[in-house]
mmCIF file of C-alpha atoms in Angstrom:
data_model
loop_
_atom_site.group_PDB
_atom_site.id
_atom_site.type_symbol
_atom_site.label_atom_id
_atom_site.label_comp_id
_atom_site.label_asym_id
_atom_site.label_seq_id
_atom_site.Cartn_x
_atom_site.Cartn_y
_atom_site.Cartn_z
ATOM 1 C CA MET A 20 44.999 53.479 57.152
ATOM 2 C CA ALA A 21 43.435 56.902 56.621
ATOM 3 C CA PRO A 22 45.872 59.849 56.531
ATOM 4 C CA LEU A 23 44.283 61.516 59.586
ATOM 5 C CA ARG A 24 44.683 58.344 61.625
ATOM 6 C CA ILE A 25 48.320 58.022 60.602
ATOM 7 C CA SER A 26 48.858 61.673 61.485
ATOM 8 C CA PHE A 27 47.248 61.173 64.907
ATOM 9 C CA LEU A 28 49.343 58.071 65.541
ATOM 10 C CA ILE A 29 52.624 59.772 64.650
ATOM 11 C CA ARG A 30 51.816 62.960 66.557
ATOM 12 C CA SER A 31 50.760 60.990 69.657
ATOM 13 C CA VAL A 32 53.995 58.963 69.651
ATOM 14 C CA TYR A 33 56.119 62.118 69.474
ATOM 15 C CA ASP A 34 53.902 64.112 71.888
ATOM 16 C CA LEU A 35 52.874 66.618 69.222
ATOM 17 C CA LEU A 36 49.111 66.595 69.792
ATOM 18 C CA PRO A 37 47.548 69.919 70.856
ATOM 19 C CA SER A 38 47.388 69.229 74.596
ATOM 20 C CA ASN A 39 47.288 72.272 76.862
ATOM 21 C CA ALA A 40 50.942 71.697 77.828
ATOM 22 C CA ASN A 41 51.976 71.715 74.152
ATOM 23 C CA LEU A 42 49.793 74.725 73.352
ATOM 24 C CA VAL A 43 51.564 76.645 76.138
ATOM 25 C CA ARG A 44 54.959 75.499 74.821
ATOM 26 C CA TRP A 45 54.001 76.649 71.309
ATOM 27 C CA GLY A 46 52.782 80.026 72.616
ATOM 28 C CA ASN A 47 49.100 79.489 71.756
ATOM 29 C CA LYS A 48 47.770 79.245 75.316
ATOM 30 C CA ASP A 49 48.642 80.485 78.794
ATOM 31 C CA ASP A 50 47.340 77.676 81.027
ATOM 32 C CA PRO A 51 48.751 74.096 80.772
ATOM 33 C CA THR A 52 46.303 72.570 83.260
ATOM 34 C CA CYS A 53 43.658 69.938 82.639
ATOM 35 C CA PRO A 54 40.125 71.373 82.883
ATOM 36 C CA LEU A 55 38.972 68.233 84.721
ATOM 37 C CA CYS A 56 41.611 67.659 87.417
ATOM 38 C CA HIS A 57 43.780 70.789 87.132
ATOM 39 C CA GLY A 58 46.946 68.708 86.701
ATOM 40 C CA ARG A 59 49.392 69.305 83.845
ATOM 41 C CA GLN A 60 47.589 68.237 80.648
ATOM 42 C CA THR A 61 50.021 66.295 78.465
ATOM 43 C CA THR A 62 49.168 63.794 75.737
ATOM 44 C CA GLU A 63 49.774 60.932 78.174
ATOM 45 C CA HIS A 64 47.522 62.627 80.721
ATOM 46 C CA VAL A 65 44.666 62.993 78.207
ATOM 47 C CA LEU A 66 44.955 59.448 76.854
ATOM 48 C CA SER A 67 45.340 57.526 80.108
ATOM 49 C CA SER A 68 46.353 59.389 83.267
ATOM 50 C CA CYS A 69 43.596 61.813 84.279
ATOM 51 C CA LYS A 70 42.111 60.557 87.561
ATOM 52 C CA VAL A 71 38.849 62.482 87.028
ATOM 53 C CA ALA A 72 38.372 61.005 83.536
ATOM 54 C CA LEU A 73 39.048 57.575 85.021
ATOM 55 C CA SER A 74 36.524 58.051 87.837
ATOM 56 C CA GLN A 75 33.906 59.319 85.359
ATOM 57 C CA GLY A 76 34.312 56.193 83.215
ATOM 58 C CA ARG A 77 35.616 58.043 80.156
ATOM 59 C CA TYR A 78 38.444 55.564 79.523
ATOM 60 C CA THR A 79 36.081 52.608 79.909
ATOM 61 C CA TRP A 80 33.632 54.258 77.503
ATOM 62 C CA ARG A 81 36.389 54.818 74.897
ATOM 63 C CA HIS A 82 37.690 51.256 75.357
ATOM 64 C CA ASN A 83 34.176 49.830 74.934
ATOM 65 C CA ARG A 84 33.545 51.848 71.746
ATOM 66 C CA VAL A 85 36.758 50.499 70.184
ATOM 67 C CA LEU A 86 35.881 46.977 71.325
ATOM 68 C CA GLN A 87 32.346 47.354 69.961
ATOM 69 C CA GLU A 88 33.711 48.365 66.549
ATOM 70 C CA LEU A 89 36.118 45.417 66.481
ATOM 71 C CA ALA A 90 33.369 42.979 67.486
ATOM 72 C CA SER A 91 31.096 44.406 64.794
ATOM 73 C CA VAL A 92 33.743 43.993 62.077
ATOM 74 C CA ILE A 93 34.471 40.423 63.194
ATOM 75 C CA THR A 94 30.773 39.533 63.347
ATOM 76 C CA ASN A 95 30.203 40.942 59.850
ATOM 77 C CA ALA A 96 33.146 38.906 58.554
ATOM 78 C CA LYS A 97 31.389 35.784 59.810
ATOM 79 C CA GLY A 98 28.735 36.266 57.135
ATOM 80 C CA LYS A 99 31.412 36.229 54.433
ATOM 81 C CA PHE A 100 32.222 32.562 54.939
ATOM 82 C CA ASN A 101 34.087 31.132 51.983
ATOM 83 C CA PRO A 102 35.137 27.517 52.179
ATOM 84 C CA PRO A 103 38.653 26.979 50.864
ATOM 85 C CA SER A 104 38.663 25.995 47.235
ATOM 86 C CA PRO A 105 40.388 22.734 46.363
ATOM 87 C CA SER A 106 43.668 22.933 44.502
ATOM 88 C CA PHE A 107 44.017 21.311 41.102
ATOM 89 C CA ILE A 108 47.125 19.840 39.554
ATOM 90 C CA ILE A 109 47.640 19.670 35.810
ATOM 91 C CA PHE A 110 49.103 16.306 34.865
ATOM 92 C CA THR A 111 51.017 15.867 31.611
ATOM 93 C CA THR A 112 52.171 12.667 29.949
ATOM 94 C CA GLU A 113 55.887 12.154 29.473
ATOM 95 C CA GLY A 114 55.725 13.207 25.848
ATOM 96 C CA GLY A 115 53.585 16.236 26.721
ATOM 97 C CA ASP A 116 50.850 15.346 24.220
ATOM 98 C CA ARG A 117 48.132 14.643 26.776
ATOM 99 C CA LYS A 118 47.037 16.812 29.752
ATOM 100 C CA TRP A 119 44.362 16.408 32.378
ATOM 101 C CA CYS A 120 43.425 17.975 35.718
ATOM 102 C CA GLY A 121 43.432 16.142 38.978
ATOM 103 C CA ARG A 122 42.377 17.230 42.413
ATOM 104 C CA SER A 123 45.177 17.601 44.914
ATOM 105 C CA ASN A 124 45.152 16.035 48.330
ATOM 106 C CA THR A 125 42.674 17.841 50.627
ATOM 107 C CA ALA A 126 45.404 18.178 53.242
ATOM 108 C CA SER A 127 47.241 20.548 50.913
ATOM 109 C CA ILE A 128 44.341 23.013 50.636
ATOM 110 C CA GLN A 129 45.742 26.413 51.488
ATOM 111 C CA ARG A 130 43.913 28.095 54.344
ATOM 112 C CA LYS A 131 44.184 31.837 54.819
ATOM 113 C CA GLY A 132 43.491 31.832 58.550
ATOM 114 C CA LEU A 133 42.554 29.717 61.532
ATOM 115 C CA LEU A 134 38.816 30.097 60.928
ATOM 116 C CA ASP A 135 38.925 29.704 57.153
ATOM 117 C CA GLY A 136 36.880 26.688 56.170
ATOM 118 C CA CYS A 137 34.575 26.631 59.185
ATOM 119 C CA ASP A 138 31.203 28.311 59.443
ATOM 120 C CA ASP A 139 30.346 27.644 63.083
ATOM 121 C CA TRP A 140 32.557 30.185 64.801
ATOM 122 C CA GLU A 141 31.173 32.416 67.513
ATOM 123 C CA VAL A 142 32.219 35.867 68.703
ATOM 124 C CA SER A 143 32.014 36.956 72.310
ATOM 125 C CA ALA A 144 33.032 40.407 73.558
ATOM 126 C CA ASP A 145 33.445 41.758 77.083
ATOM 127 C CA LEU A 146 30.855 44.509 76.623
ATOM 128 C CA PRO A 147 27.926 45.390 78.911
ATOM 129 C CA GLU A 148 25.389 44.849 76.126
ATOM 130 C CA TRP A 149 26.753 41.395 75.229
ATOM 131 C CA ASP A 150 25.384 38.851 77.677
ATOM 132 C CA LYS A 151 26.443 35.781 75.693
ATOM 133 C CA HIS A 152 29.855 34.607 76.827
ATOM 134 C CA LEU A 153 31.312 31.195 76.226
ATOM 135 C CA GLU A 154 30.979 28.799 79.144
ATOM 136 C CA VAL A 155 34.710 28.107 79.139
ATOM 137 C CA ILE A 156 35.370 31.825 79.757
ATOM 138 C CA ARG A 157 32.644 32.234 82.391
ATOM 139 C CA ARG A 158 34.250 29.500 84.493
ATOM 140 C CA THR A 159 37.588 31.335 84.749
ATOM 141 C CA THR A 160 38.734 34.585 86.304
ATOM 142 C CA LEU A 161 40.086 35.727 82.933
ATOM 143 C CA ARG A 162 38.416 38.614 81.109
ATOM 144 C CA PRO A 163 39.554 38.646 77.492
ATOM 145 C CA ASP A 164 38.166 41.522 75.440
ATOM 146 C CA ILE A 165 37.143 39.360 72.472
ATOM 147 C CA VAL A 166 36.966 35.597 72.058
ATOM 148 C CA ILE A 167 36.543 33.954 68.652
ATOM 149 C CA HIS A 168 35.712 30.288 69.007
ATOM 150 C CA SER A 169 34.858 27.458 66.650
ATOM 151 C CA PRO A 170 33.844 24.095 68.124
ATOM 152 C CA SER A 171 34.936 22.319 64.933
ATOM 153 C CA THR A 172 38.521 23.613 64.829
#
């Protein structure tokens, strides 16, 4: 993770981001109010509690941008399909003077993930610009952010 992201994460957990409330506490500002709703602007308020930001769709916009980036990374990974390589066992005679390779049982092939070894997986994201959702999801009341599905697994 990039150093700035780690710094943001740590400072947000300990409420050390430069919100107006913190800037007042540190003596750098006189007014702790939110410019949108005029409530006290804390880190929590900025990230998820401002009613005006909520009504303007700012939280939805931020959520969709993060979701869009995740969907893009997952979709790009789909093009990097690598079937699992078979394992080989080296057999040796009892005296050790003769060696040969043999293919191991296909059941023992080590997979790195659930979708490793399949190339038919599909990605669906709950974004306005994505109109392709799996039928199994459309028939429910559930709204998962991202669905990764492979008919073969």
